[in-house]
């Protein structure tokens, strides 16, 4: 198994492949005074249930309910596997998709991560939001790992620029993250990946022709922005399962913030045009393996939008 990133940057209709630099430490946001005041006064949502696990091939999820008086908030974490990004859903709490959000577990890196790309979520009649990122922001070189930090968490905190905030007393979250990881391993096994043999591969499976996929992916990207009439930016995590014949057996796109049509188009393009190197075990025998990549969507100066005829039309103010 290997990891890589494909970066698609749109600039007046021009798309290219760009190298991705190593991840640096993320910018963190301190707790607002109003948020700290909630903690100090004990206005904290307490757990009503234990974490419950839901397995699925496109990502296992855990969820838990928290209450404060009559107010209930549900926190959901969904992860495709391993240390891939988590899709968080926060149902209840009054947050809106069009607001900037700072959120994260504390204690953690010493601050909250900023989320700008937020979608709508719901559970029954309760509305909410969802967003994607790591449980803990990137801490830079030699920073404590997720495994270390997750054993010491007390709260999940979310706040916005309007001084709205909620505090959920999650306690340690290492067991919930461990459950997601084990569930992901089980789903991989169901897809034909022998995890025991996978640890001693002579070579892993690889998508070989990423540069040839740029043009069709770029077209799908531009059409998605045309349909949505807005700029689409973000990272789409992809997991490819490549069988012993070197064929694509499964493609999973892990970020629900990306429009469904674009996620499906990316997997379709890889399935129709991708060329793959088959994995070999320690004896040189072909085996089923998986390969992870991030497709990075980045729009630059998108004042003009491609129309249905493929031509560029300037948007009106």
PDB file of N, CA, C and O in Angstrom, residues 197-263:
ATOM      1  N   UNK A 197      -0.658 -11.047   4.737  1.00  0.00           N
ATOM      2  CA  UNK A 197       0.287 -11.035   3.615  1.00  0.00           C
ATOM      3  C   UNK A 197       0.639  -9.611   3.207  1.00  0.00           C
ATOM      4  O   UNK A 197       1.751  -9.352   2.743  1.00  0.00           O
ATOM      5  N   UNK A 198      -0.294  -8.682   3.435  1.00  0.00           N
ATOM      6  CA  UNK A 198      -0.073  -7.304   3.013  1.00  0.00           C
ATOM      7  C   UNK A 198       1.090  -6.664   3.754  1.00  0.00           C
ATOM      8  O   UNK A 198       1.748  -5.762   3.253  1.00  0.00           O
ATOM      9  N   UNK A 199       1.379  -7.134   4.947  1.00  0.00           N
ATOM     10  CA  UNK A 199       2.458  -6.554   5.748  1.00  0.00           C
ATOM     11  C   UNK A 199       3.842  -6.925   5.230  1.00  0.00           C
ATOM     12  O   UNK A 199       4.829  -6.294   5.614  1.00  0.00           O
ATOM     13  N   UNK A 200       3.936  -7.975   4.407  1.00  0.00           N
ATOM     14  CA  UNK A 200       5.246  -8.437   3.924  1.00  0.00           C
ATOM     15  C   UNK A 200       5.323  -8.416   2.397  1.00  0.00           C
ATOM     16  O   UNK A 200       5.985  -9.257   1.790  1.00  0.00           O
ATOM     17  N   UNK A 201       4.662  -7.473   1.772  1.00  0.00           N
ATOM     18  CA  UNK A 201       4.649  -7.406   0.316  1.00  0.00           C
ATOM     19  C   UNK A 201       6.040  -7.091  -0.235  1.00  0.00           C
ATOM     20  O   UNK A 201       6.774  -6.273   0.317  1.00  0.00           O
ATOM     21  N   UNK A 202       6.347  -7.746  -1.349  1.00  0.00           N
ATOM     22  CA  UNK A 202       7.570  -7.393  -2.063  1.00  0.00           C
ATOM     23  C   UNK A 202       7.380  -6.058  -2.768  1.00  0.00           C
ATOM     24  O   UNK A 202       8.318  -5.254  -2.879  1.00  0.00           O
ATOM     25  N   UNK A 203       6.192  -5.811  -3.265  1.00  0.00           N
ATOM     26  CA  UNK A 203       5.837  -4.514  -3.819  1.00  0.00           C
ATOM     27  C   UNK A 203       4.336  -4.326  -3.679  1.00  0.00           C
ATOM     28  O   UNK A 203       3.571  -5.302  -3.656  1.00  0.00           O
ATOM     29  N   UNK A 204       3.929  -3.085  -3.560  1.00  0.00           N
ATOM     30  CA  UNK A 204       2.523  -2.798  -3.388  1.00  0.00           C
ATOM     31  C   UNK A 204       1.848  -2.430  -4.693  1.00  0.00           C
ATOM     32  O   UNK A 204       2.500  -2.177  -5.713  1.00  0.00           O
ATOM     33  N   UNK A 205       0.526  -2.413  -4.653  1.00  0.00           N
ATOM     34  CA  UNK A 205      -0.251  -1.979  -5.812  1.00  0.00           C
ATOM     35  C   UNK A 205      -0.115  -0.467  -5.975  1.00  0.00           C
ATOM     36  O   UNK A 205      -0.012   0.265  -4.992  1.00  0.00           O
ATOM     37  N   UNK A 206      -0.120  -0.011  -7.234  1.00  0.00           N
ATOM     38  CA  UNK A 206       0.072   1.402  -7.520  1.00  0.00           C
ATOM     39  C   UNK A 206      -0.784   1.794  -8.725  1.00  0.00           C
ATOM     40  O   UNK A 206      -0.913   1.020  -9.677  1.00  0.00           O
ATOM     41  N   UNK A 207      -1.374   2.973  -8.677  1.00  0.00           N
ATOM     42  CA  UNK A 207      -1.973   3.590  -9.856  1.00  0.00           C
ATOM     43  C   UNK A 207      -0.848   4.244 -10.641  1.00  0.00           C
ATOM     44  O   UNK A 207      -0.184   5.158 -10.146  1.00  0.00           O
ATOM     45  N   UNK A 208      -0.612   3.776 -11.851  1.00  0.00           N
ATOM     46  CA  UNK A 208       0.596   4.152 -12.589  1.00  0.00           C
ATOM     47  C   UNK A 208       0.459   5.440 -13.399  1.00  0.00           C
ATOM     48  O   UNK A 208       1.434   6.172 -13.562  1.00  0.00           O
ATOM     49  N   UNK A 209      -0.704   5.709 -13.930  1.00  0.00           N
ATOM     50  CA  UNK A 209      -0.827   6.777 -14.923  1.00  0.00           C
ATOM     51  C   UNK A 209      -1.630   7.966 -14.401  1.00  0.00           C
ATOM     52  O   UNK A 209      -2.592   8.421 -15.030  1.00  0.00           O
ATOM     53  N   UNK A 210      -1.233   8.486 -13.261  1.00  0.00           N
ATOM     54  CA  UNK A 210      -1.987   9.591 -12.669  1.00  0.00           C
ATOM     55  C   UNK A 210      -2.036  10.815 -13.581  1.00  0.00           C
ATOM     56  O   UNK A 210      -3.070  11.492 -13.672  1.00  0.00           O
ATOM     57  N   UNK A 211      -0.935  11.105 -14.292  1.00  0.00           N
ATOM     58  CA  UNK A 211      -0.919  12.303 -15.131  1.00  0.00           C
ATOM     59  C   UNK A 211      -1.916  12.195 -16.282  1.00  0.00           C
ATOM     60  O   UNK A 211      -2.471  13.205 -16.718  1.00  0.00           O
ATOM     61  N   UNK A 212      -2.160  10.978 -16.771  1.00  0.00           N
ATOM     62  CA  UNK A 212      -3.121  10.810 -17.866  1.00  0.00           C
ATOM     63  C   UNK A 212      -4.562  11.015 -17.396  1.00  0.00           C
ATOM     64  O   UNK A 212      -5.462  11.179 -18.233  1.00  0.00           O
ATOM     65  N   UNK A 213      -4.768  10.981 -16.088  1.00  0.00           N
ATOM     66  CA  UNK A 213      -6.125  11.140 -15.564  1.00  0.00           C
ATOM     67  C   UNK A 213      -6.474  12.602 -15.283  1.00  0.00           C
ATOM     68  O   UNK A 213      -7.616  12.914 -14.970  1.00  0.00           O
ATOM     69  N   UNK A 214      -5.481  13.475 -15.407  1.00  0.00           N
ATOM     70  CA  UNK A 214      -5.712  14.877 -15.066  1.00  0.00           C
ATOM     71  C   UNK A 214      -6.778  15.512 -15.949  1.00  0.00           C
ATOM     72  O   UNK A 214      -7.689  16.187 -15.473  1.00  0.00           O
ATOM     73  N   UNK A 215      -6.674  15.287 -17.258  1.00  0.00           N
ATOM     74  CA  UNK A 215      -7.619  15.937 -18.175  1.00  0.00           C
ATOM     75  C   UNK A 215      -9.066  15.521 -17.913  1.00  0.00           C
ATOM     76  O   UNK A 215      -9.943  16.385 -17.741  1.00  0.00           O
ATOM     77  N   UNK A 216      -9.388  14.207 -17.870  1.00  0.00           N
ATOM     78  CA  UNK A 216     -10.793  13.865 -17.609  1.00  0.00           C
ATOM     79  C   UNK A 216     -11.257  14.265 -16.210  1.00  0.00           C
ATOM     80  O   UNK A 216     -12.413  14.666 -16.027  1.00  0.00           O
ATOM     81  N   UNK A 217     -10.366  14.192 -15.208  1.00  0.00           N
ATOM     82  CA  UNK A 217     -10.759  14.635 -13.868  1.00  0.00           C
ATOM     83  C   UNK A 217     -10.996  16.147 -13.847  1.00  0.00           C
ATOM     84  O   UNK A 217     -11.908  16.633 -13.177  1.00  0.00           O
ATOM     85  N   UNK A 218     -10.165  16.875 -14.575  1.00  0.00           N
ATOM     86  CA  UNK A 218     -10.325  18.326 -14.635  1.00  0.00           C
ATOM     87  C   UNK A 218     -11.658  18.708 -15.257  1.00  0.00           C
ATOM     88  O   UNK A 218     -12.332  19.642 -14.806  1.00  0.00           O
ATOM     89  N   UNK A 219     -12.049  17.988 -16.304  1.00  0.00           N
ATOM     90  CA  UNK A 219     -13.342  18.256 -16.936  1.00  0.00           C
ATOM     91  C   UNK A 219     -14.472  18.001 -15.949  1.00  0.00           C
ATOM     92  O   UNK A 219     -15.417  18.809 -15.839  1.00  0.00           O
ATOM     93  N   UNK A 220     -14.388  16.888 -15.209  1.00  0.00           N
ATOM     94  CA  UNK A 220     -15.423  16.593 -14.219  1.00  0.00           C
ATOM     95  C   UNK A 220     -15.457  17.658 -13.133  1.00  0.00           C
ATOM     96  O   UNK A 220     -16.530  18.059 -12.658  1.00  0.00           O
ATOM     97  N   UNK A 221     -14.288  18.138 -12.756  1.00  0.00           N
ATOM     98  CA  UNK A 221     -14.171  19.192 -11.735  1.00  0.00           C
ATOM     99  C   UNK A 221     -14.834  20.475 -12.214  1.00  0.00           C
ATOM    100  O   UNK A 221     -15.639  21.096 -11.506  1.00  0.00           O
ATOM    101  N   UNK A 222     -14.544  20.882 -13.441  1.00  0.00           N
ATOM    102  CA  UNK A 222     -15.123  22.104 -13.979  1.00  0.00           C
ATOM    103  C   UNK A 222     -16.637  21.990 -14.116  1.00  0.00           C
ATOM    104  O   UNK A 222     -17.376  22.935 -13.828  1.00  0.00           O
ATOM    105  N   UNK A 223     -17.108  20.814 -14.563  1.00  0.00           N
ATOM    106  CA  UNK A 223     -18.544  20.638 -14.714  1.00  0.00           C
ATOM    107  C   UNK A 223     -19.255  20.645 -13.365  1.00  0.00           C
ATOM    108  O   UNK A 223     -20.384  21.146 -13.245  1.00  0.00           O
ATOM    109  N   UNK A 224     -18.591  20.107 -12.333  1.00  0.00           N
ATOM    110  CA  UNK A 224     -19.183  20.137 -10.996  1.00  0.00           C
ATOM    111  C   UNK A 224     -19.327  21.571 -10.507  1.00  0.00           C
ATOM    112  O   UNK A 224     -20.348  21.941  -9.912  1.00  0.00           O
ATOM    113  N   UNK A 225     -18.314  22.400 -10.774  1.00  0.00           N
ATOM    114  CA  UNK A 225     -18.408  23.807 -10.369  1.00  0.00           C
ATOM    115  C   UNK A 225     -19.469  24.541 -11.184  1.00  0.00           C
ATOM    116  O   UNK A 225     -20.154  25.422 -10.670  1.00  0.00           O
ATOM    117  N   UNK A 226     -19.599  24.184 -12.447  1.00  0.00           N
ATOM    118  CA  UNK A 226     -20.656  24.797 -13.256  1.00  0.00           C
ATOM    119  C   UNK A 226     -22.034  24.435 -12.704  1.00  0.00           C
ATOM    120  O   UNK A 226     -22.904  25.300 -12.539  1.00  0.00           O
ATOM    121  N   UNK A 227     -22.229  23.152 -12.362  1.00  0.00           N
ATOM    122  CA  UNK A 227     -23.529  22.714 -11.855  1.00  0.00           C
ATOM    123  C   UNK A 227     -23.836  23.343 -10.497  1.00  0.00           C
ATOM    124  O   UNK A 227     -24.978  23.709 -10.215  1.00  0.00           O
ATOM    125  N   UNK A 228     -22.805  23.456  -9.661  1.00  0.00           N
ATOM    126  CA  UNK A 228     -23.004  24.003  -8.323  1.00  0.00           C
ATOM    127  C   UNK A 228     -23.022  25.529  -8.324  1.00  0.00           C
ATOM    128  O   UNK A 228     -23.460  26.143  -7.350  1.00  0.00           O
ATOM    129  N   UNK A 229     -22.498  26.141  -9.403  1.00  0.00           N
ATOM    130  CA  UNK A 229     -22.382  27.601  -9.508  1.00  0.00           C
ATOM    131  C   UNK A 229     -21.603  28.182  -8.328  1.00  0.00           C
ATOM    132  O   UNK A 229     -21.948  29.232  -7.775  1.00  0.00           O
ATOM    133  N   UNK A 230     -20.567  27.492  -7.913  1.00  0.00           N
ATOM    134  CA  UNK A 230     -19.730  27.969  -6.828  1.00  0.00           C
ATOM    135  C   UNK A 230     -18.365  27.303  -6.926  1.00  0.00           C
ATOM    136  O   UNK A 230     -18.195  26.291  -7.605  1.00  0.00           O
ATOM    137  N   UNK A 231     -17.404  27.874  -6.234  1.00  0.00           N
ATOM    138  CA  UNK A 231     -16.069  27.309  -6.181  1.00  0.00           C
ATOM    139  C   UNK A 231     -16.064  26.080  -5.285  1.00  0.00           C
ATOM    140  O   UNK A 231     -16.637  26.097  -4.194  1.00  0.00           O
ATOM    141  N   UNK A 232     -15.450  25.026  -5.765  1.00  0.00           N
ATOM    142  CA  UNK A 232     -15.303  23.798  -4.984  1.00  0.00           C
ATOM    143  C   UNK A 232     -13.831  23.600  -4.686  1.00  0.00           C
ATOM    144  O   UNK A 232     -13.017  23.498  -5.597  1.00  0.00           O
ATOM    145  N   UNK A 233     -13.493  23.553  -3.418  1.00  0.00           N
ATOM    146  CA  UNK A 233     -12.113  23.293  -3.025  1.00  0.00           C
ATOM    147  C   UNK A 233     -12.098  22.309  -1.866  1.00  0.00           C
ATOM    148  O   UNK A 233     -13.024  22.264  -1.059  1.00  0.00           O
ATOM    149  N   UNK A 234     -11.037  21.530  -1.797  1.00  0.00           N
ATOM    150  CA  UNK A 234     -10.902  20.585  -0.703  1.00  0.00           C
ATOM    151  C   UNK A 234     -10.111  19.368  -1.130  1.00  0.00           C
ATOM    152  O   UNK A 234      -9.590  19.288  -2.247  1.00  0.00           O
ATOM    153  N   UNK A 235     -10.019  18.424  -0.223  1.00  0.00           N
ATOM    154  CA  UNK A 235      -9.262  17.194  -0.445  1.00  0.00           C
ATOM    155  C   UNK A 235     -10.216  16.009  -0.431  1.00  0.00           C
ATOM    156  O   UNK A 235     -10.966  15.816   0.533  1.00  0.00           O
ATOM    157  N   UNK A 236     -10.197  15.244  -1.503  1.00  0.00           N
ATOM    158  CA  UNK A 236     -11.027  14.058  -1.621  1.00  0.00           C
ATOM    159  C   UNK A 236     -10.136  12.835  -1.427  1.00  0.00           C
ATOM    160  O   UNK A 236      -9.256  12.556  -2.244  1.00  0.00           O
ATOM    161  N   UNK A 237     -10.341  12.121  -0.333  1.00  0.00           N
ATOM    162  CA  UNK A 237      -9.548  10.921  -0.055  1.00  0.00           C
ATOM    163  C   UNK A 237     -10.122   9.732  -0.820  1.00  0.00           C
ATOM    164  O   UNK A 237     -11.330   9.463  -0.748  1.00  0.00           O
ATOM    165  N   UNK A 238      -9.255   9.044  -1.548  1.00  0.00           N
ATOM    166  CA  UNK A 238      -9.664   7.919  -2.388  1.00  0.00           C
ATOM    167  C   UNK A 238      -8.915   6.671  -1.948  1.00  0.00           C
ATOM    168  O   UNK A 238      -7.709   6.708  -1.712  1.00  0.00           O
ATOM    169  N   UNK A 239      -9.629   5.555  -1.839  1.00  0.00           N
ATOM    170  CA  UNK A 239      -8.975   4.266  -1.608  1.00  0.00           C
ATOM    171  C   UNK A 239      -9.331   3.324  -2.764  1.00  0.00           C
ATOM    172  O   UNK A 239     -10.503   3.106  -3.053  1.00  0.00           O
ATOM    173  N   UNK A 240      -8.293   2.816  -3.414  1.00  0.00           N
ATOM    174  CA  UNK A 240      -8.463   1.879  -4.512  1.00  0.00           C
ATOM    175  C   UNK A 240      -8.061   0.485  -4.048  1.00  0.00           C
ATOM    176  O   UNK A 240      -6.994   0.309  -3.450  1.00  0.00           O
ATOM    177  N   UNK A 241      -8.900  -0.489  -4.308  1.00  0.00           N
ATOM    178  CA  UNK A 241      -8.559  -1.892  -4.066  1.00  0.00           C
ATOM    179  C   UNK A 241      -8.274  -2.524  -5.418  1.00  0.00           C
ATOM    180  O   UNK A 241      -9.140  -2.548  -6.300  1.00  0.00           O
ATOM    181  N   UNK A 242      -7.036  -3.008  -5.604  1.00  0.00           N
ATOM    182  CA  UNK A 242      -6.574  -3.543  -6.883  1.00  0.00           C
ATOM    183  C   UNK A 242      -6.343  -5.044  -6.718  1.00  0.00           C
ATOM    184  O   UNK A 242      -5.578  -5.463  -5.838  1.00  0.00           O
ATOM    185  N   UNK A 243      -7.027  -5.850  -7.535  1.00  0.00           N
ATOM    186  CA  UNK A 243      -6.992  -7.297  -7.327  1.00  0.00           C
ATOM    187  C   UNK A 243      -5.729  -7.926  -7.905  1.00  0.00           C
ATOM    188  O   UNK A 243      -4.868  -7.235  -8.468  1.00  0.00           O
ATOM    189  N   UNK A 244      -5.627  -9.237  -7.775  1.00  0.00           N
ATOM    190  CA  UNK A 244      -4.412  -9.948  -8.175  1.00  0.00           C
ATOM    191  C   UNK A 244      -4.215  -9.963  -9.688  1.00  0.00           C
ATOM    192  O   UNK A 244      -3.125 -10.308 -10.170  1.00  0.00           O
ATOM    193  N   UNK A 245      -5.235  -9.596 -10.446  1.00  0.00           N
ATOM    194  CA  UNK A 245      -5.099  -9.483 -11.897  1.00  0.00           C
ATOM    195  C   UNK A 245      -4.725  -8.070 -12.333  1.00  0.00           C
ATOM    196  O   UNK A 245      -4.630  -7.788 -13.531  1.00  0.00           O
ATOM    197  N   UNK A 246      -4.528  -7.166 -11.371  1.00  0.00           N
ATOM    198  CA  UNK A 246      -4.181  -5.793 -11.696  1.00  0.00           C
ATOM    199  C   UNK A 246      -5.368  -4.954 -12.125  1.00  0.00           C
ATOM    200  O   UNK A 246      -5.190  -3.914 -12.761  1.00  0.00           O
ATOM    201  N   UNK A 247      -6.566  -5.398 -11.779  1.00  0.00           N
ATOM    202  CA  UNK A 247      -7.781  -4.665 -12.133  1.00  0.00           C
ATOM    203  C   UNK A 247      -8.328  -3.940 -10.902  1.00  0.00           C
ATOM    204  O   UNK A 247      -8.114  -4.381  -9.758  1.00  0.00           O
ATOM    205  N   UNK A 248      -9.030  -2.845 -11.125  1.00  0.00           N
ATOM    206  CA  UNK A 248      -9.640  -2.102 -10.028  1.00  0.00           C
ATOM    207  C   UNK A 248     -10.882  -2.854  -9.554  1.00  0.00           C
ATOM    208  O   UNK A 248     -11.859  -2.994 -10.276  1.00  0.00           O
ATOM    209  N   UNK A 249     -10.823  -3.329  -8.313  1.00  0.00           N
ATOM    210  CA  UNK A 249     -11.947  -4.069  -7.753  1.00  0.00           C
ATOM    211  C   UNK A 249     -12.929  -3.152  -7.042  1.00  0.00           C
ATOM    212  O   UNK A 249     -14.143  -3.367  -7.094  1.00  0.00           O
ATOM    213  N   UNK A 250     -12.416  -2.128  -6.369  1.00  0.00           N
ATOM    214  CA  UNK A 250     -13.278  -1.198  -5.635  1.00  0.00           C
ATOM    215  C   UNK A 250     -12.624   0.176  -5.607  1.00  0.00           C
ATOM    216  O   UNK A 250     -11.404   0.290  -5.552  1.00  0.00           O
ATOM    217  N   UNK A 251     -13.460   1.196  -5.630  1.00  0.00           N
ATOM    218  CA  UNK A 251     -13.006   2.576  -5.459  1.00  0.00           C
ATOM    219  C   UNK A 251     -13.936   3.245  -4.465  1.00  0.00           C
ATOM    220  O   UNK A 251     -15.156   3.250  -4.661  1.00  0.00           O
ATOM    221  N   UNK A 252     -13.367   3.776  -3.401  1.00  0.00           N
ATOM    222  CA  UNK A 252     -14.163   4.453  -2.383  1.00  0.00           C
ATOM    223  C   UNK A 252     -13.679   5.893  -2.250  1.00  0.00           C
ATOM    224  O   UNK A 252     -12.493   6.144  -2.039  1.00  0.00           O
ATOM    225  N   UNK A 253     -14.593   6.824  -2.390  1.00  0.00           N
ATOM    226  CA  UNK A 253     -14.294   8.236  -2.183  1.00  0.00           C
ATOM    227  C   UNK A 253     -14.800   8.621  -0.804  1.00  0.00           C
ATOM    228  O   UNK A 253     -15.977   8.450  -0.501  1.00  0.00           O
ATOM    229  N   UNK A 254     -13.909   9.160   0.024  1.00  0.00           N
ATOM    230  CA  UNK A 254     -14.223   9.253   1.436  1.00  0.00           C
ATOM    231  C   UNK A 254     -14.738  10.572   1.960  1.00  0.00           C
ATOM    232  O   UNK A 254     -15.015  10.660   3.144  1.00  0.00           O
ATOM    233  N   UNK A 255     -14.877  11.610   1.178  1.00  0.00           N
ATOM    234  CA  UNK A 255     -15.250  12.907   1.719  1.00  0.00           C
ATOM    235  C   UNK A 255     -16.605  13.343   1.189  1.00  0.00           C
ATOM    236  O   UNK A 255     -16.743  13.752   0.051  1.00  0.00           O
ATOM    237  N   UNK A 256     -17.618  13.281   2.054  1.00  0.00           N
ATOM    238  CA  UNK A 256     -18.963  13.641   1.636  1.00  0.00           C
ATOM    239  C   UNK A 256     -19.171  15.110   1.375  1.00  0.00           C
ATOM    240  O   UNK A 256     -20.230  15.516   0.892  1.00  0.00           O
ATOM    241  N   UNK A 257     -18.174  15.970   1.709  1.00  0.00           N
ATOM    242  CA  UNK A 257     -18.304  17.388   1.406  1.00  0.00           C
ATOM    243  C   UNK A 257     -18.231  17.652  -0.087  1.00  0.00           C
ATOM    244  O   UNK A 257     -18.691  18.670  -0.571  1.00  0.00           O
ATOM    245  N   UNK A 258     -17.603  16.738  -0.822  1.00  0.00           N
ATOM    246  CA  UNK A 258     -17.522  16.867  -2.276  1.00  0.00           C
ATOM    247  C   UNK A 258     -18.843  16.405  -2.892  1.00  0.00           C
ATOM    248  O   UNK A 258     -19.396  15.397  -2.451  1.00  0.00           O
ATOM    249  N   UNK A 259     -19.384  17.102  -3.888  1.00  0.00           N
ATOM    250  CA  UNK A 259     -20.643  16.669  -4.494  1.00  0.00           C
ATOM    251  C   UNK A 259     -20.582  15.221  -4.953  1.00  0.00           C
ATOM    252  O   UNK A 259     -19.556  14.755  -5.464  1.00  0.00           O
ATOM    253  N   UNK A 260     -21.687  14.506  -4.761  1.00  0.00           N
ATOM    254  CA  UNK A 260     -21.731  13.082  -5.102  1.00  0.00           C
ATOM    255  C   UNK A 260     -21.354  12.842  -6.569  1.00  0.00           C
ATOM    256  O   UNK A 260     -20.631  11.893  -6.884  1.00  0.00           O
ATOM    257  N   UNK A 261     -21.828  13.705  -7.452  1.00  0.00           N
ATOM    258  CA  UNK A 261     -21.539  13.516  -8.874  1.00  0.00           C
ATOM    259  C   UNK A 261     -20.041  13.563  -9.142  1.00  0.00           C
ATOM    260  O   UNK A 261     -19.521  12.818  -9.983  1.00  0.00           O
ATOM    261  N   UNK A 262     -19.321  14.442  -8.426  1.00  0.00           N
ATOM    262  CA  UNK A 262     -17.874  14.539  -8.621  1.00  0.00           C
ATOM    263  C   UNK A 262     -17.172  13.319  -8.043  1.00  0.00           C
ATOM    264  O   UNK A 262     -16.238  12.792  -8.654  1.00  0.00           O
ATOM    265  N   UNK A 263     -17.600  12.849  -6.875  1.00  0.00           N
ATOM    266  CA  UNK A 263     -16.992  11.648  -6.293  1.00  0.00           C
ATOM    267  C   UNK A 263     -17.183  10.451  -7.211  1.00  0.00           C
ATOM    268  O   UNK A 263     -16.252   9.673  -7.439  1.00  0.00           O
TER     269      UNK A 263
END
